[in-house]
Coordinates of C-alpha atoms in Angstrom, one line a residue:
X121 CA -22.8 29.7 32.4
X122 CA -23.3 29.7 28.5
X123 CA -25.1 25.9 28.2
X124 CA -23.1 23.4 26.4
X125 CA -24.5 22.8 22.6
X126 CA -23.7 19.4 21.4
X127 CA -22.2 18.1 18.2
X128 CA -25.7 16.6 16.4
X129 CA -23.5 15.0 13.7
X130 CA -20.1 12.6 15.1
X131 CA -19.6 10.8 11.4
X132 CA -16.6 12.0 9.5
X133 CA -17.3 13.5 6.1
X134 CA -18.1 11.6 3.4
X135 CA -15.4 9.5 2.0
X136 CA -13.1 10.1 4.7
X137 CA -12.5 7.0 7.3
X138 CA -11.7 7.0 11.0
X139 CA -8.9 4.2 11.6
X140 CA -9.6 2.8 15.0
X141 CA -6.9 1.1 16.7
X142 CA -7.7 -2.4 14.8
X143 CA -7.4 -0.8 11.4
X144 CA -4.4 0.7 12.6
X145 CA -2.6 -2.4 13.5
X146 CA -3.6 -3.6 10.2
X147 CA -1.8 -0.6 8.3
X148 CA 1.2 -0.3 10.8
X149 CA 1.9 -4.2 9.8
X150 CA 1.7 -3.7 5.9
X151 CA 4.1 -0.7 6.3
X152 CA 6.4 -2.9 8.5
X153 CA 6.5 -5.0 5.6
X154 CA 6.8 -2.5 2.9
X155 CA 9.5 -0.7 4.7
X156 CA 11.6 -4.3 5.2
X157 CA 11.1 -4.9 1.0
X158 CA 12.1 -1.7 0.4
X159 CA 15.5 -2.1 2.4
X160 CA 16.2 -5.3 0.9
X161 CA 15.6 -3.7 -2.7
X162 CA 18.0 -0.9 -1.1
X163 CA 14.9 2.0 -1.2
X164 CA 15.2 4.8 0.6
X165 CA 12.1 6.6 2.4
X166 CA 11.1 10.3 1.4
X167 CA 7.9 12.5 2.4
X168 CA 6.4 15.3 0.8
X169 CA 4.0 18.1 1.8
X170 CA 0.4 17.5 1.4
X171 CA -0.6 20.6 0.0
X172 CA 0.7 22.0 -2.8
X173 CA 0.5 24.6 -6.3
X174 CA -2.4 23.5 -8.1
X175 CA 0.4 24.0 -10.8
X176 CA 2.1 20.9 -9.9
X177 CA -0.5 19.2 -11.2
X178 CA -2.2 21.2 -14.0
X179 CA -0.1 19.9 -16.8
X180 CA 0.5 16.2 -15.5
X181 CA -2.3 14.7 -14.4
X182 CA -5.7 13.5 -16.0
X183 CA -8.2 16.7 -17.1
X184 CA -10.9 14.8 -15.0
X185 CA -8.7 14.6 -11.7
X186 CA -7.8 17.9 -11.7
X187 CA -11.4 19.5 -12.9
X188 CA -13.7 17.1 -10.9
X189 CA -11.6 15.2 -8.6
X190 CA -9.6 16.8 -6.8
X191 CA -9.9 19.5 -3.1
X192 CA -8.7 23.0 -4.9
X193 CA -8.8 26.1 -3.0
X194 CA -7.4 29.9 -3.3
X195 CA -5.8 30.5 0.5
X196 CA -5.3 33.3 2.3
X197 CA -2.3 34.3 0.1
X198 CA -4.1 34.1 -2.9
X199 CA -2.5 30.8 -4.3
X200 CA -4.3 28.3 -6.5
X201 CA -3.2 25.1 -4.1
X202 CA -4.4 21.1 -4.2
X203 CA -4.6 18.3 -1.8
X204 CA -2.3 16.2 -3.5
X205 CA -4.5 13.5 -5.3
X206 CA -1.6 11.9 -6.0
X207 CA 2.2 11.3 -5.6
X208 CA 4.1 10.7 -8.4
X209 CA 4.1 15.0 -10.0
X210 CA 5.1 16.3 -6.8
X211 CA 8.1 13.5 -6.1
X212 CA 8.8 15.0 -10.0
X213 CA 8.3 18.5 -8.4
X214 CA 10.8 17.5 -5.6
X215 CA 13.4 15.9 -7.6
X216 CA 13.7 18.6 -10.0
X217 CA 13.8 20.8 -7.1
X218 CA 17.1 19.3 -6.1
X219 CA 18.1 17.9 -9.5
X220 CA 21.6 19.2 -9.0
X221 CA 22.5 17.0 -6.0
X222 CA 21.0 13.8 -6.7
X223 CA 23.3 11.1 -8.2
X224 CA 21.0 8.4 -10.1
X225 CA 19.6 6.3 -10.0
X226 CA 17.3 7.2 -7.0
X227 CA 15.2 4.4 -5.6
X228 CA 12.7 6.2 -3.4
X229 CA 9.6 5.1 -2.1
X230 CA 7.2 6.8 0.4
X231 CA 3.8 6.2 2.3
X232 CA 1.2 9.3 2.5
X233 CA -2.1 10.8 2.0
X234 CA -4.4 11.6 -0.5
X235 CA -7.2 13.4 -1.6
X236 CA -9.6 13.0 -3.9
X237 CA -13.4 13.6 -4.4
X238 CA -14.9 10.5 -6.3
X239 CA -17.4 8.5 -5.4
X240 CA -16.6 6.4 -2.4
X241 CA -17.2 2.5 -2.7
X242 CA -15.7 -0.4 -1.2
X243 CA -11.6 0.2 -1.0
X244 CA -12.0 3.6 -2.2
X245 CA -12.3 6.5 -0.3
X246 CA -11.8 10.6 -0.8
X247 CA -8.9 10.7 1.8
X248 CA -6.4 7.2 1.7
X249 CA -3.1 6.7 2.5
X250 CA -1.0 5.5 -0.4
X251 CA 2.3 3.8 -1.5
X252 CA 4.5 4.8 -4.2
X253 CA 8.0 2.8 -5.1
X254 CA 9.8 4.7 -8.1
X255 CA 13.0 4.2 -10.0
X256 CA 14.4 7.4 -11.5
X257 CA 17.2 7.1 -14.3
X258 CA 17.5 4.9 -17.4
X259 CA 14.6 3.8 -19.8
X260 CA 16.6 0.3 -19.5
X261 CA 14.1 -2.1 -19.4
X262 CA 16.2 -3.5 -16.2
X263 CA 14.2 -0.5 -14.7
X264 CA 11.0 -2.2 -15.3
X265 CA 12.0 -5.6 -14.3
X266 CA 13.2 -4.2 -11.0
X267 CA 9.7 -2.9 -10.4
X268 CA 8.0 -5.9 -11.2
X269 CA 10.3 -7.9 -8.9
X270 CA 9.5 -5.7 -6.2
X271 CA 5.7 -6.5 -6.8
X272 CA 6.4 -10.1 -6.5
X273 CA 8.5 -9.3 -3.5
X274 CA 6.1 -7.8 -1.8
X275 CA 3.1 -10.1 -2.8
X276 CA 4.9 -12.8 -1.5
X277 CA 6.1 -11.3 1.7
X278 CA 2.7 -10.8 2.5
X279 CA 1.9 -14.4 1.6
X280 CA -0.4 -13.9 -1.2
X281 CA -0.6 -17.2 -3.3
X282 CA 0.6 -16.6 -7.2
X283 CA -3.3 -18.1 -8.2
X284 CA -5.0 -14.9 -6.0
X285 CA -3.5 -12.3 -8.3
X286 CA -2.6 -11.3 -11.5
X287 CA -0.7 -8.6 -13.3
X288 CA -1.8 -7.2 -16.2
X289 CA 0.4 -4.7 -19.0
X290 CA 0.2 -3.0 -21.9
X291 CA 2.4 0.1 -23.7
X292 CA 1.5 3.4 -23.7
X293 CA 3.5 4.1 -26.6
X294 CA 2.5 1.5 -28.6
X295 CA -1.5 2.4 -28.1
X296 CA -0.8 6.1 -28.7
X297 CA 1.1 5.6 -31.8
X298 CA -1.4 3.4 -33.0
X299 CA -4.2 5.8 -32.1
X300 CA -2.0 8.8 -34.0
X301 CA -1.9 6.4 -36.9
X302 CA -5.4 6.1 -36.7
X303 CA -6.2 10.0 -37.1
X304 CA -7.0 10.1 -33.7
X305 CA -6.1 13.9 -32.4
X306 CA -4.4 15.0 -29.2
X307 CA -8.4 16.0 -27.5
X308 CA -9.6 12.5 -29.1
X309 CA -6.3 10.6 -27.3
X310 CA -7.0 11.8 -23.6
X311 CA -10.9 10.7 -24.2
X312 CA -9.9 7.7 -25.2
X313 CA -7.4 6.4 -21.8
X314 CA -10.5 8.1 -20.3
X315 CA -12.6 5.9 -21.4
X316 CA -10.7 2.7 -22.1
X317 CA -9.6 3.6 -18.0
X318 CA -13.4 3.3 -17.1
X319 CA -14.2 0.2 -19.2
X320 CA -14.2 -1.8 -16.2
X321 CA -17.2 0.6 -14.7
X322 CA -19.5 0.3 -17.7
X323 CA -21.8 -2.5 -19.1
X324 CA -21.1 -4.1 -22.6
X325 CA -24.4 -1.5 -23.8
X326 CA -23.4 1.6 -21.6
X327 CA -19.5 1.4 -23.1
X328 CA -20.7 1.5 -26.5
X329 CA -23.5 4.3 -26.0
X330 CA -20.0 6.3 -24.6
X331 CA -18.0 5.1 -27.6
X332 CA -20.6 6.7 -29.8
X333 CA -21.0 9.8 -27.6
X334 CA -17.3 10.7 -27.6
X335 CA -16.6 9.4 -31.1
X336 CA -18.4 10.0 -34.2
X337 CA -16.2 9.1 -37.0
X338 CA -17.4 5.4 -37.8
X339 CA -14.0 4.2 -38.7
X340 CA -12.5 6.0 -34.9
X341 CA -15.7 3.4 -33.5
X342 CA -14.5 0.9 -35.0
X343 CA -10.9 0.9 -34.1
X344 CA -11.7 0.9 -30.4
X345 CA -14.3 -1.8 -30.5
X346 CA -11.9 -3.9 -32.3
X347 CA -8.9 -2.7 -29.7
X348 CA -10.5 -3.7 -26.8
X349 CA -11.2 -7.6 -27.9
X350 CA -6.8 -7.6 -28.6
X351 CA -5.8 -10.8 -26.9
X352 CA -2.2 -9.9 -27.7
X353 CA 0.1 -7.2 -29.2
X354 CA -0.1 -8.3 -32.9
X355 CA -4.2 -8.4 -32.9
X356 CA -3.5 -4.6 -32.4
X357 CA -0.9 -4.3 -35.6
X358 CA -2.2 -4.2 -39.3
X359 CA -2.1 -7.7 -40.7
X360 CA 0.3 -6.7 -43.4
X361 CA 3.2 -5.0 -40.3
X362 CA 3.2 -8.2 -38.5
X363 CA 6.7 -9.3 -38.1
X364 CA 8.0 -6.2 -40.4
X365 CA 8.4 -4.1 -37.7
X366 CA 11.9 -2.8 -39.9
X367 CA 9.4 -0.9 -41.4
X368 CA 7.1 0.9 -38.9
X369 CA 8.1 4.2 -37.8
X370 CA 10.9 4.6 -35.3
X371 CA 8.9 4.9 -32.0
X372 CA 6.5 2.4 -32.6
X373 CA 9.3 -0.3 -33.7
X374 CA 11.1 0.7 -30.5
X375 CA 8.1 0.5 -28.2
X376 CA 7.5 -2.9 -30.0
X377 CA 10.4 -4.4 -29.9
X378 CA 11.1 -3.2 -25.6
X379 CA 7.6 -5.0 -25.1
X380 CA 8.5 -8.0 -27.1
X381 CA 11.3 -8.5 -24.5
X382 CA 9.5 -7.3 -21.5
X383 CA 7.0 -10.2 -22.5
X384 CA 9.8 -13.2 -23.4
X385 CA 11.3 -12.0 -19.8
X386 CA 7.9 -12.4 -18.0
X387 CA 7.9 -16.0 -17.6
X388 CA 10.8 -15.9 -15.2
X389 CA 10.9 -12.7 -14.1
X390 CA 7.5 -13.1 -12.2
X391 CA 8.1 -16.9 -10.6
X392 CA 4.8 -18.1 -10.2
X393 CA 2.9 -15.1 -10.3
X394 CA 0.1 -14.8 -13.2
X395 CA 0.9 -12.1 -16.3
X396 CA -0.4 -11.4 -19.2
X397 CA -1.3 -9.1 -21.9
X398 CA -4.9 -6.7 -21.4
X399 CA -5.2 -3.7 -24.1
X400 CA -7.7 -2.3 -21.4
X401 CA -5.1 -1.4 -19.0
X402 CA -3.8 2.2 -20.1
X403 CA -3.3 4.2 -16.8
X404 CA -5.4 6.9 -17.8
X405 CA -3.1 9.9 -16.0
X406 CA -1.7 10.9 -19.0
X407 CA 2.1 11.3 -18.3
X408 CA 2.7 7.5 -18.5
X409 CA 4.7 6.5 -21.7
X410 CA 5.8 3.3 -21.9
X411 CA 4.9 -0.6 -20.3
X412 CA 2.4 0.3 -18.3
X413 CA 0.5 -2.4 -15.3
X414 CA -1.8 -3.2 -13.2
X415 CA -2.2 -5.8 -10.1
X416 CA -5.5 -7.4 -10.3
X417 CA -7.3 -9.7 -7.4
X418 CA -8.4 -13.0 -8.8
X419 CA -11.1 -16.2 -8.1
X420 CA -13.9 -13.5 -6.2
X421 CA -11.1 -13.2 -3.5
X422 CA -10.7 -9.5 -2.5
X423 CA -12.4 -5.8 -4.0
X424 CA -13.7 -6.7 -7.5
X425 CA -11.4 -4.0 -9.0
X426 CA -7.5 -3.2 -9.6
X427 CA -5.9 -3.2 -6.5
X428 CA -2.8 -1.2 -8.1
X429 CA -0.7 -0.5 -10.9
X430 CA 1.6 2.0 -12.2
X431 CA 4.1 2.0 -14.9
X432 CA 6.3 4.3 -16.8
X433 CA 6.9 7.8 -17.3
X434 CA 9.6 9.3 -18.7
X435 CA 8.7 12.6 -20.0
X436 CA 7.3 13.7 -16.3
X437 CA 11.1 15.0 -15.1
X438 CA 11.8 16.9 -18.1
X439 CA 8.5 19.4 -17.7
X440 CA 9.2 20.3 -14.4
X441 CA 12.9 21.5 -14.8
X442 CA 15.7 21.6 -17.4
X443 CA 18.4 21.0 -15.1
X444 CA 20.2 18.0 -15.9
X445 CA 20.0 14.9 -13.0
X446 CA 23.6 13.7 -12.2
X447 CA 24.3 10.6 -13.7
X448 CA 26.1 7.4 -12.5
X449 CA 29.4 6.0 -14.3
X450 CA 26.4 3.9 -16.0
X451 CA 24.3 6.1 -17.0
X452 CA 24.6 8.6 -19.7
X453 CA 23.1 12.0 -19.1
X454 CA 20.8 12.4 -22.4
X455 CA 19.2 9.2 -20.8
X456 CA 18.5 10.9 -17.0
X457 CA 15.2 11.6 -16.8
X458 CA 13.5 8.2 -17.4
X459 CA 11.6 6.9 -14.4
X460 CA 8.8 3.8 -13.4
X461 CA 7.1 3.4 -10.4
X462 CA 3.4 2.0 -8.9
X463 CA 1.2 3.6 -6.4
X464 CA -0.9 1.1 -3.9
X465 CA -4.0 2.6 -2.0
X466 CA -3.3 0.8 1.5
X467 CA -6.9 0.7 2.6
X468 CA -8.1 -1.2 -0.6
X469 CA -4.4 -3.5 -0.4
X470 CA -5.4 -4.6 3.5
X471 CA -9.2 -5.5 2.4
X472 CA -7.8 -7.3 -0.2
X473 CA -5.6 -9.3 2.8
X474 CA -8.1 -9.3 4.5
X475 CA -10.5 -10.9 2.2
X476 CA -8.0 -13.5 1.5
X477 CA -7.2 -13.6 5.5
X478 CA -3.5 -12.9 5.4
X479 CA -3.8 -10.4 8.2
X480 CA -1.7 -11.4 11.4
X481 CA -4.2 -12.0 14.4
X482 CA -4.8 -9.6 17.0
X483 CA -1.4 -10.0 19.1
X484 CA -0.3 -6.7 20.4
X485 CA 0.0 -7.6 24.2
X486 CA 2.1 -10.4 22.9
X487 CA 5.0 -10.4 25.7
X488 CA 3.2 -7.9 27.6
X489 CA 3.1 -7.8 31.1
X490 CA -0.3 -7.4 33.0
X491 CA 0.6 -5.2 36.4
X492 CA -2.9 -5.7 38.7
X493 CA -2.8 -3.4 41.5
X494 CA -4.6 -4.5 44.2
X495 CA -4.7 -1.0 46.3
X496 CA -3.5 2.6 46.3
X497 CA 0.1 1.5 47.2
X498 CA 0.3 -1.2 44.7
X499 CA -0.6 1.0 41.5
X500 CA 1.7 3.3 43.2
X501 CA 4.5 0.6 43.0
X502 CA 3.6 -0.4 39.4
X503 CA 5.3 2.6 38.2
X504 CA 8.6 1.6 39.1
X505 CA 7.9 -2.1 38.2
X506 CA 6.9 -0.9 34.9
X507 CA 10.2 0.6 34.0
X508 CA 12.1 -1.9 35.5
X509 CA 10.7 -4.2 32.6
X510 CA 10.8 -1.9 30.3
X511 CA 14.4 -1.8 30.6
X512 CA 14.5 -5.3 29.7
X513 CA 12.5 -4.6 26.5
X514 CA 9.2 -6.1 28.2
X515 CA 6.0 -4.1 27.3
X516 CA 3.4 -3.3 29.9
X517 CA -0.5 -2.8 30.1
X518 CA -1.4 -1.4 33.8
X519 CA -5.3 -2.6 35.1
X520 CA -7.2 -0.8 37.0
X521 CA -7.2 -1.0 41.1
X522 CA -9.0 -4.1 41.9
X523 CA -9.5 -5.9 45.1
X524 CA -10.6 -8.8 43.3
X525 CA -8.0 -10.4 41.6
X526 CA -9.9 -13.4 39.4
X527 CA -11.1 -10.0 37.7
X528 CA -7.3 -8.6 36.9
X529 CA -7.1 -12.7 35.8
X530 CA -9.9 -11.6 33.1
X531 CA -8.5 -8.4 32.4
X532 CA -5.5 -9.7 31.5
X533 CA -7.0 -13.3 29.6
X534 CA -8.9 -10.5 27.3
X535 CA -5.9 -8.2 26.4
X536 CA -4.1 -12.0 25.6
X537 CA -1.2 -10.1 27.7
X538 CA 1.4 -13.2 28.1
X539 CA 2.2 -12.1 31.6
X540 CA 1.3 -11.0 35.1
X541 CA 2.5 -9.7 37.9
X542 CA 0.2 -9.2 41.4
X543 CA 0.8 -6.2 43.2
X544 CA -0.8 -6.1 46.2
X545 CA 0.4 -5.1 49.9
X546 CA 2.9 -8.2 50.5
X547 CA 4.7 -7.0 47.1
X548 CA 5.0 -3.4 47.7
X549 CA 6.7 -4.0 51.5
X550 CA 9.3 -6.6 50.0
X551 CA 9.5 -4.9 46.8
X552 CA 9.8 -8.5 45.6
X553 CA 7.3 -9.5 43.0
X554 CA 6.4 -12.7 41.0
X555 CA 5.7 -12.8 37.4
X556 CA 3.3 -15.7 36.3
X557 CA 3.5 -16.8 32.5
X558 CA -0.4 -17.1 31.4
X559 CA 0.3 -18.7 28.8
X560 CA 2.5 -21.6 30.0
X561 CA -0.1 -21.8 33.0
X562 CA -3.2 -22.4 30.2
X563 CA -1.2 -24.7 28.3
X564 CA -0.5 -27.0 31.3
X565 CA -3.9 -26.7 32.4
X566 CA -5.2 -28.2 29.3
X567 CA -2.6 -30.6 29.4
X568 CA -3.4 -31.5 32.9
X569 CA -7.3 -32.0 32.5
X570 CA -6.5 -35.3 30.4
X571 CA -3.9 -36.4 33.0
X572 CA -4.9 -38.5 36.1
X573 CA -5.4 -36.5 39.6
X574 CA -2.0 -38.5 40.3
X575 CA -0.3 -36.9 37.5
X576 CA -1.4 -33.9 38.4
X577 CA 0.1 -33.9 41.4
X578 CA 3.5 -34.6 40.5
X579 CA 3.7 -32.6 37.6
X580 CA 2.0 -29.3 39.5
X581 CA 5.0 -29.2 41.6
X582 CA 7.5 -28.7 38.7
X583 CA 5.7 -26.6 36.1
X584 CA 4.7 -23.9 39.1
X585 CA 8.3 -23.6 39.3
X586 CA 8.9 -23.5 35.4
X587 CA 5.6 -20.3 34.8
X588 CA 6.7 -18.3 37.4
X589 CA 9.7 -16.2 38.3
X590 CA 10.7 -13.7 41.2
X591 CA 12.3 -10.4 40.9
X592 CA 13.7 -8.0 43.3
X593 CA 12.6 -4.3 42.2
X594 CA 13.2 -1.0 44.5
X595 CA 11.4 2.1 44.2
X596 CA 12.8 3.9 41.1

């Protein structure tokens, strides 16, 4: 018999995570709340493959995501394919794909994995599960306050206060117009959201040695130094355009004037929840166009980086096909291929919860029935008991054979099951069985350790009656 060799190395690769059952409970109850939002916001749920053409992505994404970041491969067919690193080209991918039988707007949303290969740190990880919302159709800015109310929607359904957050915009189109006005070329563009994207990373010396590095035109060195200290839309104009935006060139006075009116509509569009104006935020994937945002934690409470963002990005639709999206009675076609959306890594979202200890407690035997067989016959019996309860929507967690039935008592205190039921010889010959509420009994046996003996007495003889019950249940 060949000897058994075994495994010298049980981690998981580097950057990957195994989700025990705890970290499971924690993800299963933010999707339980995502998926009630996006019902009452009237989103529908979508999934998509995980691999896919390394063509999906070649145009859309970031140079550095694609080169550096991302699990490519030739397979056996000899296709260029990519983990998905992210979501948002291949739901472009997939509604171009059926862009003939789609009536917008859509309001998808979806929860999947991805893959990247960064460095891992706290909240970030080479494989995480992440959650996209996206609103495909108009370049309304109703689209963008939609999306925004959704963040508050969900930020409050998971009972995050207004002061443990903040979320912070900009406009794509506005910095980019600015940056062509500048001199700044296509190359010099993507190096800059590159950069700008990583100012968070760097130190006040290290961002300026990469300024100088990637820029040498004094007056390119300049610009950025001063864009990065803009507390507000007009530090980033000329002195001499402020408040003649009649003037400017027809993108940029659009751009201006939809972020002028995003930013008046703030105030109550977000309730409570803190927003403002940061020129660092620029979504460095380079399809995004327009407002663009980012959901950061605040006061020391959670990861000490964005927890997510998104924004707009209506060019994306047209490069994949040129098959026009059916439109509404609202909408117009010319104006069909206009979409906004945000992408949240779970795993970083539920330390952030955690940090801030808005996780539920550990209740998933919660109405649960503990069964404690005391022999062979009784474990035998526990079958049919079992499915008699579960008929009546009652869970059940089944011990172990025991003779000793203070331990099944501690069994079932430690798995906080509500319930228990004694099966032992008596039970199985009358098929009658009593069901003891653990909970009601610790309660009253608090209550009665400040009572009098007296007290005691009287008050045992009706609350045995009200924590426990007898059923009647044959052999199934």
């Amino acid at each position: 018999m060949t000897p058994i060799t075994p495994v010298s190395n049980v981690e998981p690769l580097k950057g990957m995570k195994d989700l025990h059952p705890k970290l499971m409970r924690d993800h299963a109850y933010i999707k339980t709340v995502i998926d009630k939002i996006a019902t009452q916001f009237s989103y529908e749920e979508y999934t998509l493959p995980i691999l896919e053409s390394l063509d999906t992505f070649s145009h859309q994404a970031s140079t550095e995501l694609i080169a550096e970041q991302s699990y490519r491969f030739v397979d056996k067919g000899d296709r260029a394919v990519i983990l998905r690193p992210e979501i948002t080209p291949v739901l472009a991918r997939m509604v171009a794909k059926e862009s003939g039988s789609y009536t917008l707007p859509l309001r998808w949303y979806t929860v999947g994995n991805c893959y990247r290969y960064e460095k891992p740190q706290t909240g970030r990880l080479r494989e995480f599960a992440q959650l996209n919302f996206d609103l495909i159709g108009k370049t309304e800015l109703s689209y963008d306050f939609e999306i925004i109310a959704i963040i508050t929607a969900l930020m409050t359904a998971f009972n995050v206060p207004p002061h443990a957050y903040t979320l912070r915009y900009n406009h794509r189109t506005v910095v980019d117009v600015l940056l062509s006005r500048n001199n700044f070329t296509a190359t010099e563009k993507t190096q800059f959201y590159a950069l700008i994207d990583k100012k968070r990373k760097l130190d006040a010396d290290a961002f300026n040695d990469a300024i100088n590095e990637k820029f040498s035109d004094p007056n390119k060195q300049t610009f950025i130094k001063e864009y990065i200290d803009a507390k507000t839309l007009d530090d980033l104009m000329p002195t001499a355009e402020i408040g003649k935006e009649n003037a400017l060139p027809p993108a940029l006075k659009q751009s201006i004037e939809m972020f002028r009116e995003f930013e008046a509509n703030m105030p109550t569009l977000s309730l409570n929840m803190q927003a403002k104006f940061d020129p660092t935020v620029v979504r460095g994937i380079d399809y995004y166009t327009g407002i663009v945002f980012e959901v950061f934690a605040e006061h020391g409470k959670g990861p000490g980086r964005s927890l997510f963002g998104g924004g707009r990005y209506d060019s994306l639709l047209e490069k994949y096909s040129s098959k026009p999206l059916k439109a509404g009675k609202s909408l117009s076609p010319n104006k069909a291929r206009s979409a906004i959306g945000f992408g949240m890594g779970i795993h970083i979202f539920s330390l952030f919860l955690a940090k801030n200890d808005l996780l539920p407690k550990d209740n998933r035997h919660v109405h649960t029935i503990y069964l404690a067989p005391l022999d062979t016959e009784g474990l035998c019996y526990a079958f049919s008991v079992a499915t008699y309860f579960h008929n009546k929507k009652f869970n059940t967690y089944l011990g172990i054979v025991h003779h000793n039935i203070q331990n099944h008592f501690k069994k079932a205190e430690q798995e906080q099951c509500s319930y228990m039921i004694v099966l032992g010889e008596k039970e199985v010959l009358s098929r009658k069985v009593v069901m003891k509420n653990l909970r009601r009994s610790q309660q009253n046996s608090q209550q009665n350790s400040q009572q009098n003996s007296q007290q005691n007495s009287q008050q045992n003889s009706q609350q045995n009656v009200a924590i426990t019950q007898t059923y009647d249940i044959p052999l199934s």
